[in-house]
Coordinates of C-alpha atoms in Angstrom, one line a residue:
M1 CA 133.1 97.7 114.7
S2 CA 132.1 100.6 112.4
S3 CA 128.5 101.4 111.5
I4 CA 129.1 100.1 108.0
D5 CA 130.3 96.8 109.4
R6 CA 127.3 96.5 111.7
S7 CA 124.8 97.1 108.9
Q8 CA 126.2 94.2 106.9
S9 CA 126.8 91.8 109.7
V10 CA 124.2 89.2 108.5
G11 CA 126.5 87.0 106.5
G12 CA 127.6 89.9 104.3
T13 CA 124.1 90.4 103.0
R14 CA 122.7 93.9 102.6
T15 CA 120.1 94.7 105.3
Y16 CA 116.9 96.8 105.1
E17 CA 114.6 98.7 107.4
V18 CA 111.0 99.8 106.6
R19 CA 109.4 102.6 108.6
T20 CA 105.7 102.8 108.3
Y21 CA 103.3 105.8 108.9
G22 CA 99.5 105.9 108.5
C23 CA 96.7 103.5 108.0
Q24 CA 96.3 99.8 107.7
M25 CA 96.8 100.1 103.9
N26 CA 100.3 101.3 104.6
V27 CA 101.0 98.6 107.1
H28 CA 100.0 96.0 104.6
D29 CA 102.0 97.7 101.8
S30 CA 105.0 97.7 104.1
E31 CA 104.7 93.9 104.4
R32 CA 104.9 93.7 100.6
L33 CA 107.9 96.1 100.5
A34 CA 109.6 93.8 103.0
G35 CA 108.7 90.7 101.0
L36 CA 110.0 92.3 97.8
L37 CA 113.3 93.2 99.4
E38 CA 113.8 89.8 101.0
D39 CA 112.9 88.2 97.6
A40 CA 115.7 90.3 96.1
G41 CA 118.2 89.0 98.7
Y42 CA 118.1 91.6 101.4
V43 CA 117.8 90.7 105.1
R44 CA 115.9 92.6 107.7
A45 CA 118.1 94.7 110.0
P46 CA 118.0 93.8 113.7
E47 CA 115.4 95.6 115.9
G48 CA 116.7 99.0 117.0
A49 CA 119.0 99.4 114.0
D50 CA 117.9 103.1 113.8
G51 CA 119.2 103.9 110.4
E52 CA 122.1 101.5 110.5
A53 CA 120.6 99.3 107.7
D54 CA 122.0 99.4 104.1
V55 CA 118.5 100.4 102.8
V56 CA 116.0 102.5 104.8
V57 CA 112.5 102.7 103.3
F58 CA 109.9 105.3 104.4
N59 CA 106.3 104.3 103.6
T60 CA 104.7 107.7 104.1
C61 CA 101.2 109.1 104.9
A62 CA 99.9 112.4 103.5
V63 CA 96.8 112.9 105.5
R64 CA 98.2 115.0 108.4
E65 CA 99.1 118.6 108.2
N66 CA 102.6 118.0 109.5
A67 CA 103.3 114.8 107.6
D68 CA 106.0 116.4 105.4
N69 CA 107.7 118.0 108.4
K70 CA 107.9 114.6 110.1
L71 CA 109.4 113.0 106.9
Y72 CA 112.0 115.6 106.3
G73 CA 113.0 115.6 110.0
N74 CA 113.6 111.9 109.8
L75 CA 115.5 112.2 106.5
G76 CA 117.6 114.9 108.0
H77 CA 118.5 112.6 110.8
L78 CA 119.8 110.0 108.3
A79 CA 121.8 112.5 106.2
P80 CA 125.0 112.4 108.2
K81 CA 124.8 108.6 108.6
K82 CA 124.6 108.3 104.9
A83 CA 127.4 110.7 104.3
K84 CA 129.7 108.4 106.3
R85 CA 128.5 105.3 104.4
P86 CA 128.4 105.8 100.6
G87 CA 126.8 102.4 100.0
M88 CA 123.7 103.3 102.1
Q89 CA 120.4 103.9 100.2
I90 CA 117.2 105.8 101.3
A91 CA 113.9 105.3 99.6
V92 CA 110.6 107.2 100.1
G93 CA 107.3 105.7 99.0
G94 CA 103.6 105.9 100.0
C95 CA 101.0 108.7 99.8
L96 CA 103.4 111.6 100.5
A97 CA 105.7 110.4 97.7
Q98 CA 102.7 110.1 95.3
K99 CA 101.7 113.6 96.2
D100 CA 105.1 115.5 96.4
R101 CA 107.1 113.6 93.8
D102 CA 110.2 115.7 92.8
T103 CA 109.9 117.9 95.8
I104 CA 111.3 115.2 98.0
V105 CA 114.6 114.9 96.1
K106 CA 114.8 118.7 95.9
R107 CA 114.5 119.1 99.7
A108 CA 116.5 116.0 100.5
P109 CA 118.9 115.4 97.6
W110 CA 120.5 112.4 99.5
V111 CA 117.4 110.3 98.9
D112 CA 118.0 107.6 96.3
V113 CA 114.5 106.4 95.3
V114 CA 111.0 108.0 95.3
F115 CA 108.1 105.7 94.3
G116 CA 104.4 106.0 94.6
T117 CA 101.4 104.0 95.9
H118 CA 100.8 102.3 92.5
N119 CA 104.2 100.9 91.8
I120 CA 105.6 99.5 95.0
G121 CA 106.7 96.4 93.1
R122 CA 109.4 98.5 91.4
L123 CA 111.3 99.2 94.6
P124 CA 114.2 96.6 94.1
V125 CA 114.7 97.6 90.5
L126 CA 114.8 101.3 91.4
L127 CA 117.3 100.7 94.2
E128 CA 119.6 98.8 91.8
R129 CA 119.2 101.5 89.1
A130 CA 120.1 104.2 91.6
R131 CA 123.1 102.3 92.7
V132 CA 124.4 101.7 89.2
Q133 CA 123.6 105.1 87.7
E134 CA 124.6 106.9 91.0
E135 CA 121.6 109.3 90.8
A136 CA 118.2 109.5 92.3
Q137 CA 115.4 107.5 90.7
V138 CA 111.9 109.1 90.8
E139 CA 109.2 106.9 89.4
I140 CA 105.5 107.6 90.1
A141 CA 102.8 105.6 88.3
E142 CA 99.5 107.3 87.7
S143 CA 97.5 104.1 88.0
L144 CA 97.8 100.7 89.5
E145 CA 100.3 98.5 87.6
A146 CA 99.5 95.2 89.3
F147 CA 97.3 94.4 92.2
P148 CA 99.5 94.2 95.3
S149 CA 98.4 90.7 96.1
T150 CA 100.7 89.5 93.2
L151 CA 103.8 90.6 95.2
P152 CA 105.7 88.6 97.7
T153 CA 104.9 89.4 101.3
R154 CA 106.7 89.2 104.5
R155 CA 104.1 88.8 107.2
E156 CA 104.8 89.2 110.9
S157 CA 102.2 86.8 112.3
A158 CA 101.8 83.1 111.8
Y159 CA 98.2 83.0 113.0
A160 CA 96.5 86.2 111.7
A161 CA 96.6 88.0 108.3
W162 CA 95.4 90.9 106.3
V163 CA 93.8 90.1 103.0
S164 CA 93.3 93.1 100.7
I165 CA 90.1 92.9 98.6
S166 CA 90.3 96.3 96.9
V167 CA 92.5 99.3 96.5
G168 CA 91.5 102.9 96.0
C169 CA 88.3 104.8 96.8
N170 CA 85.4 106.3 94.8
N171 CA 84.3 108.7 97.6
T172 CA 85.0 112.5 97.5
C173 CA 85.1 113.4 101.2
T174 CA 86.3 117.0 101.5
F175 CA 88.8 116.2 104.3
C176 CA 90.4 113.2 102.6
I177 CA 93.2 113.1 100.0
V178 CA 93.3 109.3 99.7
P179 CA 91.3 109.0 96.5
A180 CA 93.7 111.4 94.7
L181 CA 96.7 109.4 95.8
R182 CA 95.4 105.8 95.7
G183 CA 93.1 106.2 92.7
K184 CA 89.6 104.9 92.0
E185 CA 88.4 101.7 93.6
K186 CA 89.8 98.6 92.0
D187 CA 88.3 95.2 93.1
R188 CA 90.0 91.9 93.1
R189 CA 88.1 88.9 91.7
P190 CA 86.4 86.9 94.4
G191 CA 88.1 83.7 93.3
D192 CA 91.5 85.3 93.8
I193 CA 90.6 86.5 97.3
L194 CA 89.3 83.2 98.4
A195 CA 92.4 81.4 96.9
E196 CA 94.6 83.7 99.0
V197 CA 92.6 83.0 102.1
E198 CA 92.7 79.2 101.6
A199 CA 96.5 79.4 101.1
L200 CA 96.9 81.4 104.3
V201 CA 94.8 78.8 106.2
A202 CA 96.9 76.1 104.8
E203 CA 99.9 77.9 106.3
G204 CA 98.3 77.9 109.7
V205 CA 96.5 81.2 109.7
S206 CA 93.2 81.0 111.6
E207 CA 92.1 84.7 111.5
I208 CA 91.9 87.0 108.5
T209 CA 90.9 90.7 108.2
L210 CA 89.5 91.7 104.9
L211 CA 91.0 95.1 104.0
G212 CA 89.8 97.9 101.7
Q213 CA 89.8 101.7 101.7
N214 CA 86.0 101.4 101.6
V215 CA 85.8 97.6 102.2
N216 CA 82.0 97.2 101.9
A217 CA 81.8 99.0 98.6
Y218 CA 83.5 95.9 97.2
G219 CA 81.7 94.8 94.1
S220 CA 81.1 98.3 92.6
D221 CA 84.1 97.7 90.2
I222 CA 82.9 94.2 89.2
G223 CA 79.2 95.0 88.9
D224 CA 77.8 93.1 91.9
R225 CA 76.1 95.1 94.6
E226 CA 76.0 92.1 97.0
A227 CA 79.6 90.9 96.3
F228 CA 80.8 91.8 99.8
S229 CA 78.1 89.8 101.7
K230 CA 78.7 86.9 99.3
L231 CA 82.4 87.1 100.1
L232 CA 81.7 87.0 103.8
R233 CA 79.5 83.9 103.4
A234 CA 82.2 82.3 101.2
C235 CA 84.8 82.8 103.9
G236 CA 82.4 81.0 106.3
R237 CA 82.7 77.9 104.2
I238 CA 86.6 77.7 104.4
D239 CA 87.5 74.9 106.7
G240 CA 90.0 75.9 109.4
L241 CA 89.3 79.6 109.2
E242 CA 88.0 80.5 112.7
R243 CA 87.7 84.3 112.6
V244 CA 86.9 86.8 109.9
R245 CA 87.0 90.6 110.4
F246 CA 86.9 93.5 108.0
T247 CA 87.9 97.2 108.0
S248 CA 86.9 99.9 107.2
P249 CA 83.3 100.1 105.9
H250 CA 81.4 103.2 104.9
P251 CA 77.8 103.8 106.1
R252 CA 76.7 104.7 102.6
D253 CA 77.4 101.1 101.4
F254 CA 76.4 99.2 104.5
T255 CA 73.4 97.3 103.3
D256 CA 71.0 94.8 105.0
D257 CA 72.5 91.8 103.1
V258 CA 75.9 92.6 104.8
I259 CA 74.2 92.6 108.2
A260 CA 72.5 89.3 107.5
A261 CA 75.8 87.8 106.3
M262 CA 77.5 88.9 109.5
A263 CA 74.8 87.5 111.7
E264 CA 74.4 84.2 109.8
T265 CA 78.1 83.3 109.2
P266 CA 79.6 81.8 112.4
N267 CA 83.2 82.8 111.8
V268 CA 82.4 86.4 111.0
M269 CA 83.1 88.1 114.3
P270 CA 80.6 90.2 116.2
Q271 CA 82.6 93.4 115.7
L272 CA 82.0 96.4 113.5
H273 CA 84.2 99.5 113.0
M274 CA 81.8 102.1 111.4
P275 CA 83.3 105.6 110.9
L276 CA 80.9 108.4 111.9
Q277 CA 83.1 111.5 111.5
S278 CA 80.3 113.8 112.7
G279 CA 76.8 113.5 114.1
S280 CA 75.7 116.8 112.5
D281 CA 73.8 116.6 109.2
T282 CA 75.2 120.0 108.3
V283 CA 78.8 119.0 108.9
L284 CA 78.3 115.6 107.2
K285 CA 77.0 117.5 104.1
A286 CA 80.1 119.8 104.2
M287 CA 82.2 116.7 104.5
R288 CA 80.4 115.2 101.4
R289 CA 79.5 112.2 103.5
S290 CA 76.5 110.6 101.8
Y291 CA 74.5 109.7 104.9
R292 CA 72.9 111.6 107.7
Q293 CA 72.5 111.0 111.5
E294 CA 69.2 109.1 111.1
R295 CA 70.7 106.7 108.5
Y296 CA 73.8 106.1 110.7
L297 CA 71.8 105.3 113.9
G298 CA 69.5 103.1 111.8
I299 CA 72.4 100.9 110.8
I300 CA 73.6 100.6 114.4
E301 CA 70.1 99.6 115.5
K302 CA 69.8 96.9 112.8
V303 CA 73.3 95.5 113.7
R304 CA 72.4 95.4 117.3
A305 CA 69.1 93.7 116.6
A306 CA 70.8 91.0 114.5
I307 CA 74.0 90.7 116.6
P308 CA 73.2 91.7 120.2
H309 CA 76.7 91.2 121.5
A310 CA 78.4 93.2 118.7
A311 CA 81.1 95.6 119.7
I312 CA 80.8 98.8 117.6
T313 CA 83.6 101.2 117.2
T314 CA 84.0 104.4 115.2
D315 CA 86.1 107.4 114.1
I316 CA 85.1 111.0 114.8
I317 CA 86.6 114.2 113.6
V318 CA 86.2 117.2 116.0
G319 CA 86.4 120.8 114.8
F320 CA 85.7 120.4 111.1
P321 CA 85.5 123.9 109.4
G322 CA 82.2 125.5 110.2
E323 CA 81.3 123.2 113.0
T324 CA 79.2 125.1 115.6
E325 CA 78.5 124.2 119.2
E326 CA 75.1 122.9 118.1
D327 CA 76.8 120.7 115.5
F328 CA 79.1 119.3 118.1
E329 CA 76.2 118.6 120.4
Q330 CA 74.7 116.5 117.7
T331 CA 77.9 114.4 117.6
L332 CA 77.7 113.9 121.4
H333 CA 74.1 112.9 120.9
V334 CA 75.0 110.1 118.4
V335 CA 77.8 108.9 120.8
R336 CA 75.2 108.6 123.6
E337 CA 72.7 106.8 121.4
A338 CA 75.2 104.5 119.6
R339 CA 77.1 103.6 122.8
F340 CA 80.3 102.7 121.0
A341 CA 82.7 100.3 122.6
Q342 CA 85.5 102.7 121.6
A343 CA 85.6 105.9 119.5
F344 CA 88.8 107.0 117.9
T345 CA 88.8 110.8 117.9
F346 CA 90.8 113.1 115.7
Q347 CA 91.1 116.9 116.0
Y348 CA 90.6 118.2 112.5
S349 CA 93.9 119.2 110.8
K350 CA 94.2 120.5 107.3
R351 CA 95.1 117.9 104.8
P352 CA 97.0 119.7 102.1
G353 CA 95.3 119.3 98.7
T354 CA 91.8 118.7 100.2
P355 CA 88.8 121.1 99.7
A356 CA 88.3 121.3 103.5
A357 CA 91.7 122.9 103.9
E358 CA 90.5 125.9 101.9
M359 CA 87.0 126.2 103.6
D360 CA 85.9 129.2 105.5
G361 CA 85.2 128.8 109.2
Q362 CA 88.4 127.1 110.3
I363 CA 87.9 126.5 114.1
P364 CA 90.4 128.0 116.6
K365 CA 92.6 125.4 118.2
K366 CA 91.5 126.3 121.7
V367 CA 87.8 125.6 120.7
V368 CA 88.7 122.3 119.0
Q369 CA 90.7 121.2 122.0
E370 CA 87.9 121.9 124.5
R371 CA 85.4 120.0 122.3
Y372 CA 87.8 117.1 121.9
E373 CA 88.3 116.8 125.7
R374 CA 84.5 116.8 126.2
L375 CA 84.1 114.0 123.6
V376 CA 86.9 111.9 125.0
A377 CA 85.5 112.2 128.6
L378 CA 82.0 111.1 127.4
Q379 CA 83.3 108.2 125.4
E380 CA 85.6 107.0 128.2
E381 CA 82.5 106.9 130.5
I382 CA 80.5 104.9 127.9
S383 CA 83.4 102.6 127.1
W384 CA 83.8 101.7 130.7
E385 CA 80.1 101.1 131.2
E386 CA 80.0 98.9 128.1
N387 CA 83.0 96.9 129.2
K388 CA 81.4 96.4 132.7
K389 CA 78.6 94.5 130.9
Q390 CA 81.3 91.9 130.0
V391 CA 82.0 91.0 133.6
G392 CA 80.8 87.5 134.4
R393 CA 80.8 86.4 130.7
T394 CA 82.7 83.3 129.6
L395 CA 84.7 84.1 126.4
E396 CA 87.0 82.3 124.0
L397 CA 90.1 84.3 123.4
M398 CA 92.7 83.9 120.7
V399 CA 96.0 84.3 122.4
A400 CA 97.9 87.3 121.0
E401 CA 101.5 88.1 120.6
G402 CA 102.9 91.3 122.0
E403 CA 99.6 93.0 122.9
G404 CA 100.0 93.0 126.7
R405 CA 102.8 95.5 127.5
K406 CA 102.8 94.5 131.2
D407 CA 102.3 90.8 130.7
D408 CA 105.8 89.9 131.9
T409 CA 105.5 91.8 135.2
T410 CA 101.9 90.8 135.9
H411 CA 102.4 87.1 134.9
R412 CA 99.5 87.3 132.5
L413 CA 98.9 86.7 128.9
S414 CA 96.7 88.6 126.5
G415 CA 94.2 87.7 123.9
R416 CA 91.3 89.0 121.7
A417 CA 87.7 88.2 122.4
P418 CA 85.4 87.5 119.4
D419 CA 84.3 91.1 119.5
N420 CA 88.0 92.2 119.4
R421 CA 88.1 93.4 123.0
L422 CA 91.5 93.1 124.6
V423 CA 91.6 90.7 127.5
H424 CA 94.5 90.1 129.9
F425 CA 94.2 86.7 131.6
T426 CA 96.1 84.6 134.2
K427 CA 98.8 82.5 132.7
P428 CA 97.8 78.9 132.9
G429 CA 100.0 76.1 134.2
Q430 CA 100.3 74.5 130.7
D431 CA 102.0 75.9 127.7
V432 CA 99.9 78.4 125.7
R433 CA 101.1 79.8 122.3
P434 CA 99.9 82.8 120.3
G435 CA 97.2 81.5 118.0
D436 CA 95.9 79.0 120.6
V437 CA 92.4 79.5 122.1
V438 CA 91.6 79.8 125.8
T439 CA 88.3 80.0 127.6
V440 CA 88.1 82.5 130.5
E441 CA 85.6 84.2 132.7
I442 CA 85.8 88.0 132.8
T443 CA 86.2 89.4 136.3
Y444 CA 87.1 93.1 135.9
A445 CA 86.6 95.8 133.3
A446 CA 88.6 99.0 132.5
P447 CA 87.7 101.5 129.8
H448 CA 90.1 99.9 127.3
H449 CA 90.6 96.3 128.4
L450 CA 89.2 93.4 130.4
L451 CA 90.7 91.1 133.0
A452 CA 90.2 87.4 133.6
E453 CA 91.9 87.0 137.0
G454 CA 90.7 83.4 137.7
A455 CA 92.1 80.2 136.4
V456 CA 91.8 79.5 132.7
L457 CA 88.8 77.3 132.1
D458 CA 90.1 75.6 129.0
V459 CA 93.0 75.6 126.6
R460 CA 92.6 74.5 122.9
R461 CA 95.8 74.0 121.0
T462 CA 95.3 75.0 117.4
R463 CA 97.0 74.7 114.0
A464 CA 97.6 78.5 114.3
G465 CA 99.6 77.8 117.5
D466 CA 101.5 75.0 115.7
A467 CA 102.4 77.5 112.9
W468 CA 103.6 80.1 115.4
E469 CA 105.7 77.4 117.1
K470 CA 107.2 76.2 113.8
R471 CA 108.1 79.8 112.8
N472 CA 109.9 80.4 116.1
A473 CA 111.8 77.2 115.8
A474 CA 113.1 78.4 112.4
Q475 CA 114.2 81.8 113.7
A476 CA 117.9 81.0 113.4
A477 CA 117.4 80.8 109.6
K478 CA 114.7 83.4 109.3
P479 CA 114.8 85.4 112.5
Q480 CA 112.3 88.1 111.5
G481 CA 109.2 86.4 110.3
V482 CA 107.6 84.5 107.5
L483 CA 108.4 85.2 103.8
L484 CA 105.8 83.9 101.4
G485 CA 106.5 83.4 97.7
L486 CA 103.9 83.9 95.0
P487 CA 101.0 83.6 95.2
K488 CA 100.9 82.8 98.9
V489 CA 100.6 86.3 100.3
G490 CA 99.7 87.3 103.8
A491 CA 99.6 90.0 106.5
P492 CA 100.4 90.7 110.1
A493 CA 98.1 90.2 113.1
P494 CA 95.3 92.6 112.7
L495 CA 95.9 95.9 114.5
P496 CA 93.7 96.4 117.6
V497 CA 90.5 98.3 116.8
A498 CA 92.0 101.1 118.9
T499 CA 94.0 102.2 116.0
G500 CA 90.9 103.2 114.1
S501 CA 91.4 103.8 110.5
G502 CA 94.7 105.6 111.1
C503 CA 93.8 108.7 109.2
G504 CA 90.1 108.8 110.0
C505 CA 89.2 109.1 106.4
D506 CA 86.9 106.2 105.9

């Protein structure tokens, strides 16, 4: 069978593949791209298609120095495949497309469609126009055309979902290009958000993650400084919604009313991802981060006082331009004081188009690497010590799908604790489905996971598990997931906290 035959083997229907790079926003956007394509009649290509689909979409990220090299390398890999199959199409979207626009078609003239972060809903139309006119279509909107929640979505999980509450960012961090590419913050109306959450719960979802580039700044666009805490409390009143998470907040906007809402709303989980970036006041000022070390540690102290078992994670950039050894020691000091469950560390790399890329005092790679290794070693020690405190605790886990890479060989299953720690547990004698809830006792701690090696204490079958079972039973008709029509949109299972913010730019 030829490659062109293989790519159209699903009942003669054109197939698609979406490749995603970057942060949670891009992951969620890719779900919408998949939903749009399936709504237009495309079928997802089988796993491992590796460019054999009729349409390959790249959802790109622009925050790394080598992002464009990675994209053009992948496009070059597809060029000979496309040359053999004239009907194949390639589309490039996301932040790099928003930034580079016509450059992409000039460097890779075999690309059919280039679209930006504000007009992902145009992808099916642009693909058809490129096919009919037999020339590349480049269409970049300068502002948001429609809030992405109005688009169809193909979510991967039956039991957990992203819910976007805002797009864009009003901050001006010198290392981050996101505001230039995604625009100023635009908030959704609370009623629209809650209607989406209720629709997801009706579909069987029991965990949602509220998503925003600066999620706790929610309300600045609609004129309500307490809108985010009100939203958390409103989620607490939705029957059947067991777990609420959010990512990623900004210390500047993290107010006492949000801490109170977290502590007083039972289904808001005891977990907080709070980007630090640096512990040095001098570096924070150069980054244009509108808080200082004292303010940051004060937030951590308040959260721990209100929610003693909260797991707090963070993002840290090592080697920002001008960072001295004394500055770096201040970062280590904050890490020791805050005792993060995990810290997701990034060696500074130039983001093209950002002020930091042109700053004096760029740190030699060797120095950055040495500091990075010291930070990682310290955080590994703290993560292990904090995880050891979980030994002996009895926890409820939501059974996860695909998070334990060794589950098959160890005869275990995996799940997430309320604080989002990953726990591998002994497979019980009875059937347990992703989305169900099990009660276990923690017996062992490693730096990045926990073990429950004894017998499962309790299994609670849930509506979320029912939804997962129903989805799998329908795989013959829809083998790759759940396609929701308007306005019932959704998201995949939340990424583990270990992914951080992706770009470290929150």
